[in-house]
Amino acid sequence: MKITVFAATGGIGRHLVDQAVAAGHEVTAVVRRPERLADRPVRVVGADLAADDPTALRTAVAGADAVLSGLGPRSAADFGIAARGTAKIVEAMTRSGVRRIVVVSAAPVGVVPSPGRPHPPKRDPGDGPLMRFLMGPAIRRVLRRHYADLALMEEMLRDSGLDWTVVRPPRLTDKPVTGGYRTAYGRNIRGGLTVSRADVAHLMLHLLDRPESIGQTVGVAN
């Protein structure tokens, strides 16, 4: 399969690249600093999703069977990058005739409002009392701008007409890939507080072969 990976040197992106290569996929990696992937057997396209470079993005996705995105802010200065960058990815895919995309969001986003969904559900059906009444509200207050960005990103995908899947992990760790995580469509994982970046990448790759995941949000946790 020909796969294009955005944010390919990020916490999840680097696992996507390595696992896709190991599985025998033909990988195009999109990064701001191509030299950081000089040692990987992949096609590298230099592009900055914070800038306006549509030609590079169309070059990156042209001919791909699927797009995987680990895009998200690395610091406060990157606020808004998930929605802005995903909008540019969607445009490049639409112009290039590429339909399949799997992206990373976050577990709390299901109850975060966006312009097209100003009144989301008050609680996620997978959240237990601890997450629903204590941890969830506290996390959303602290990271409200980050989650607002992700909620807008998800809205753009819902309206895109593409074959999208959104993966919503809880707190990410740097533990190794296990393949032993739990998943659920349309809800978070009861009692699932963490998952490794490597396992999120593993799930994203496997969702490419699951047509039932198209148009779905997928909760994942250990």
Short mmCIF file of C-alpha atoms in Angstrom, two decimals:
data_model
loop_
_atom_site.label_atom_id
_atom_site.label_comp_id
_atom_site.label_asym_id
_atom_site.label_seq_id
_atom_site.Cartn_x
_atom_site.Cartn_y
_atom_site.Cartn_z
CA MET A 1 0.00 0.00 0.00
CA LYS A 2 1.18 3.54 -0.73
CA ILE A 3 0.86 5.62 2.44
CA THR A 4 1.56 9.30 3.07
CA VAL A 5 2.38 10.21 6.67
CA PHE A 6 2.04 13.79 7.93
CA ALA A 7 3.94 14.99 11.01
CA ALA A 8 6.25 12.06 10.31
CA THR A 9 8.86 13.02 12.90
CA GLY A 10 6.38 13.63 15.71
CA GLY A 11 5.69 11.37 18.65
CA ILE A 12 3.18 9.21 16.77
CA GLY A 13 4.40 9.97 13.25
CA ARG A 14 7.81 8.39 13.71
CA HIS A 15 6.12 5.16 14.84
CA LEU A 16 3.80 5.31 11.83
CA VAL A 17 6.77 5.59 9.50
CA ASP A 18 8.77 2.78 11.11
CA GLN A 19 5.84 0.40 11.44
CA ALA A 20 4.60 1.07 7.90
CA VAL A 21 8.07 0.43 6.46
CA ALA A 22 8.40 -2.76 8.53
CA ALA A 23 5.03 -3.94 7.17
CA GLY A 24 6.24 -3.46 3.60
CA HIS A 25 4.27 -0.34 2.72
CA GLU A 26 5.61 2.30 0.35
CA VAL A 27 5.87 5.41 2.54
CA THR A 28 5.98 9.11 1.76
CA ALA A 29 6.87 11.14 4.84
CA VAL A 30 5.91 14.82 5.04
CA VAL A 31 8.06 16.87 7.41
CA ARG A 32 9.31 20.40 7.96
CA ARG A 33 12.92 19.21 8.26
CA PRO A 34 13.63 16.42 5.73
CA GLU A 35 17.12 15.82 7.09
CA ARG A 36 15.60 14.25 10.20
CA LEU A 37 14.50 11.27 8.10
CA ALA A 38 17.69 10.90 6.07
CA ASP A 39 18.28 7.43 7.54
CA ARG A 40 14.80 6.06 6.73
CA PRO A 41 14.00 4.12 3.51
CA VAL A 42 11.12 6.44 2.61
CA ARG A 43 10.30 9.17 0.15
CA VAL A 44 10.55 12.46 2.01
CA VAL A 45 8.65 15.62 1.07
CA GLY A 46 9.55 18.84 2.83
CA ALA A 47 6.48 20.93 3.62
CA ASP A 48 5.35 23.23 6.40
CA LEU A 49 1.64 22.92 7.17
CA ALA A 50 1.79 26.28 8.93
CA ALA A 51 2.72 27.88 5.59
CA ASP A 52 0.93 28.04 2.24
CA ASP A 53 2.53 25.40 0.03
CA PRO A 54 -0.26 23.57 -1.85
CA THR A 55 2.02 22.25 -4.59
CA ALA A 56 4.21 20.36 -2.12
CA LEU A 57 1.17 18.89 -0.38
CA ARG A 58 -0.40 17.69 -3.62
CA THR A 59 2.95 16.16 -4.57
CA ALA A 60 3.03 14.38 -1.20
CA VAL A 61 -0.42 12.77 -1.49
CA ALA A 62 -0.62 12.16 -5.25
CA GLY A 63 -0.96 8.44 -5.93
CA ALA A 64 -1.37 7.50 -2.27
CA ASP A 65 -3.81 4.80 -1.21
CA ALA A 66 -4.19 6.42 2.21
CA VAL A 67 -3.05 9.32 4.37
CA LEU A 68 -2.14 9.07 8.06
CA SER A 69 -1.77 12.18 10.19
CA GLY A 70 -0.24 12.54 13.63
CA LEU A 71 -0.56 16.31 13.38
CA GLY A 72 -0.90 18.25 16.62
CA PRO A 73 0.70 21.14 18.52
CA ARG A 74 4.10 20.61 20.10
CA SER A 75 3.96 23.90 21.99
CA ALA A 76 1.64 26.84 22.63
CA ALA A 77 3.08 28.52 19.53
CA ASP A 78 1.59 25.72 17.41
CA PHE A 79 -1.98 26.36 18.58
CA GLY A 80 -4.45 25.84 15.74
CA ILE A 81 -2.12 23.68 13.65
CA ALA A 82 -4.36 20.60 13.79
CA ALA A 83 -7.34 22.32 12.17
CA ARG A 84 -5.36 24.55 9.80
CA GLY A 85 -3.02 21.80 8.73
CA THR A 86 -5.77 19.23 8.29
CA ALA A 87 -7.72 21.67 6.12
CA LYS A 88 -4.71 21.86 3.80
CA ILE A 89 -4.33 18.08 3.78
CA VAL A 90 -8.01 17.67 2.91
CA GLU A 91 -7.69 20.16 0.07
CA ALA A 92 -4.62 18.37 -1.33
CA MET A 93 -6.35 14.99 -1.09
CA THR A 94 -9.50 16.27 -2.77
CA ARG A 95 -7.54 17.77 -5.64
CA SER A 96 -5.48 14.59 -6.01
CA GLY A 97 -8.40 12.17 -5.81
CA VAL A 98 -7.18 10.47 -2.61
CA ARG A 99 -9.98 9.50 -0.25
CA ARG A 100 -8.76 7.51 2.79
CA ILE A 101 -7.43 9.36 5.86
CA VAL A 102 -6.86 8.35 9.48
CA VAL A 103 -5.95 11.04 12.03
CA VAL A 104 -5.19 11.36 15.73
CA SER A 105 -7.41 13.43 18.01
CA ALA A 106 -7.90 12.98 21.79
CA ALA A 107 -10.28 11.16 24.12
CA PRO A 108 -11.91 14.30 25.65
CA VAL A 109 -12.86 15.84 22.29
CA GLY A 110 -16.21 14.04 21.99
CA VAL A 111 -17.78 16.48 24.46
CA VAL A 112 -16.02 19.62 23.18
CA PRO A 113 -18.16 22.05 21.11
CA SER A 114 -17.20 23.25 17.65
CA PRO A 115 -18.85 25.81 15.33
CA GLY A 116 -20.88 23.14 13.53
CA ARG A 117 -21.65 21.21 16.71
CA PRO A 118 -22.22 23.83 19.41
CA HIS A 119 -24.09 21.43 21.69
CA PRO A 120 -22.14 18.14 21.84
CA PRO A 121 -23.09 15.36 24.26
CA LYS A 122 -22.44 16.29 27.88
CA ARG A 123 -20.62 13.02 28.54
CA ASP A 124 -18.91 10.29 26.58
CA PRO A 125 -20.68 6.92 26.96
CA GLY A 126 -17.34 5.21 27.62
CA ASP A 127 -16.25 7.45 30.49
CA GLY A 128 -16.59 6.20 34.05
CA PRO A 129 -17.49 8.45 37.01
CA LEU A 130 -13.88 9.47 37.69
CA MET A 131 -13.30 10.69 34.15
CA ARG A 132 -16.81 12.06 33.73
CA PHE A 133 -17.01 14.21 36.85
CA LEU A 134 -13.44 14.90 37.96
CA MET A 135 -10.55 14.22 35.62
CA GLY A 136 -12.32 14.99 32.34
CA PRO A 137 -13.54 18.49 33.25
CA ALA A 138 -10.17 19.37 34.81
CA ILE A 139 -8.23 18.21 31.75
CA ARG A 140 -10.54 20.08 29.39
CA ARG A 141 -10.13 23.31 31.36
CA VAL A 142 -6.35 23.12 31.26
CA LEU A 143 -6.15 22.15 27.60
CA ARG A 144 -9.29 23.85 26.32
CA ARG A 145 -7.59 25.61 23.38
CA HIS A 146 -5.89 22.40 22.30
CA TYR A 147 -9.15 20.44 22.39
CA ALA A 148 -11.04 23.22 20.60
CA ASP A 149 -8.50 22.93 17.79
CA LEU A 150 -8.99 19.16 17.60
CA ALA A 151 -12.78 19.50 17.70
CA LEU A 152 -12.60 21.86 14.73
CA MET A 153 -10.30 19.42 12.94
CA GLU A 154 -12.82 16.62 13.44
CA GLU A 155 -15.59 18.85 12.12
CA MET A 156 -13.60 19.56 8.97
CA LEU A 157 -13.17 15.85 8.38
CA ARG A 158 -16.88 15.15 8.89
CA ASP A 159 -17.67 17.78 6.26
CA SER A 160 -14.89 16.79 3.85
CA GLY A 161 -16.58 13.99 1.94
CA LEU A 162 -13.46 11.87 2.45
CA ASP A 163 -13.30 8.36 3.93
CA TRP A 164 -12.08 9.47 7.34
CA THR A 165 -11.42 7.81 10.68
CA VAL A 166 -10.54 9.68 13.89
CA VAL A 167 -8.59 7.91 16.64
CA ARG A 168 -9.11 9.32 20.14
CA PRO A 169 -6.44 8.21 22.61
CA PRO A 170 -6.18 9.25 26.30
CA ARG A 171 -2.83 10.27 27.81
CA LEU A 172 0.03 9.14 25.58
CA THR A 173 3.13 7.32 26.82
CA ASP A 174 6.42 6.27 25.25
CA LYS A 175 6.08 2.59 26.04
CA PRO A 176 6.73 0.08 23.23
CA VAL A 177 4.14 -1.33 20.87
CA THR A 178 2.10 -4.21 22.32
CA GLY A 179 -0.90 -4.64 20.05
CA GLY A 180 -2.83 -5.47 23.23
CA TYR A 181 -4.83 -2.25 23.47
CA ARG A 182 -8.63 -2.02 23.65
CA THR A 183 -10.76 -0.18 21.07
CA ALA A 184 -14.37 0.94 20.72
CA TYR A 185 -16.29 2.75 18.01
CA GLY A 186 -18.01 5.99 18.98
CA ARG A 187 -16.89 6.09 22.60
CA ASN A 188 -13.91 6.18 24.92
CA ILE A 189 -12.58 3.14 26.79
CA ARG A 190 -13.93 2.59 30.30
CA GLY A 191 -11.03 2.89 32.73
CA GLY A 192 -8.57 3.55 29.91
CA LEU A 193 -6.27 6.30 31.13
CA THR A 194 -3.18 5.76 28.95
CA VAL A 195 -1.95 4.23 25.71
CA SER A 196 1.46 4.27 24.06
CA ARG A 197 2.19 6.31 20.96
CA ALA A 198 3.50 3.14 19.37
CA ASP A 199 0.17 1.36 19.93
CA VAL A 200 -1.77 4.32 18.52
CA ALA A 201 0.34 4.09 15.37
CA HIS A 202 -0.26 0.34 15.25
CA LEU A 203 -4.03 0.89 15.42
CA MET A 204 -4.00 3.60 12.76
CA LEU A 205 -2.25 1.32 10.30
CA HIS A 206 -4.62 -1.55 11.00
CA LEU A 207 -7.68 0.66 10.56
CA LEU A 208 -6.73 1.11 6.91
CA ASP A 209 -7.93 -2.46 6.35
CA ARG A 210 -11.18 -1.98 8.27
CA PRO A 211 -13.82 -0.35 6.05
CA GLU A 212 -16.27 -0.40 8.96
CA SER A 213 -14.12 2.29 10.61
CA ILE A 214 -14.84 4.83 7.86
CA GLY A 215 -16.81 7.78 9.20
CA GLN A 216 -16.15 6.67 12.79
CA THR A 217 -14.32 7.86 15.87
CA VAL A 218 -12.36 5.11 17.56
CA GLY A 219 -11.48 5.13 21.24
CA VAL A 220 -8.27 3.34 22.20
CA ALA A 221 -6.54 2.63 25.52
CA ASN A 222 -4.59 -0.05 27.35
#
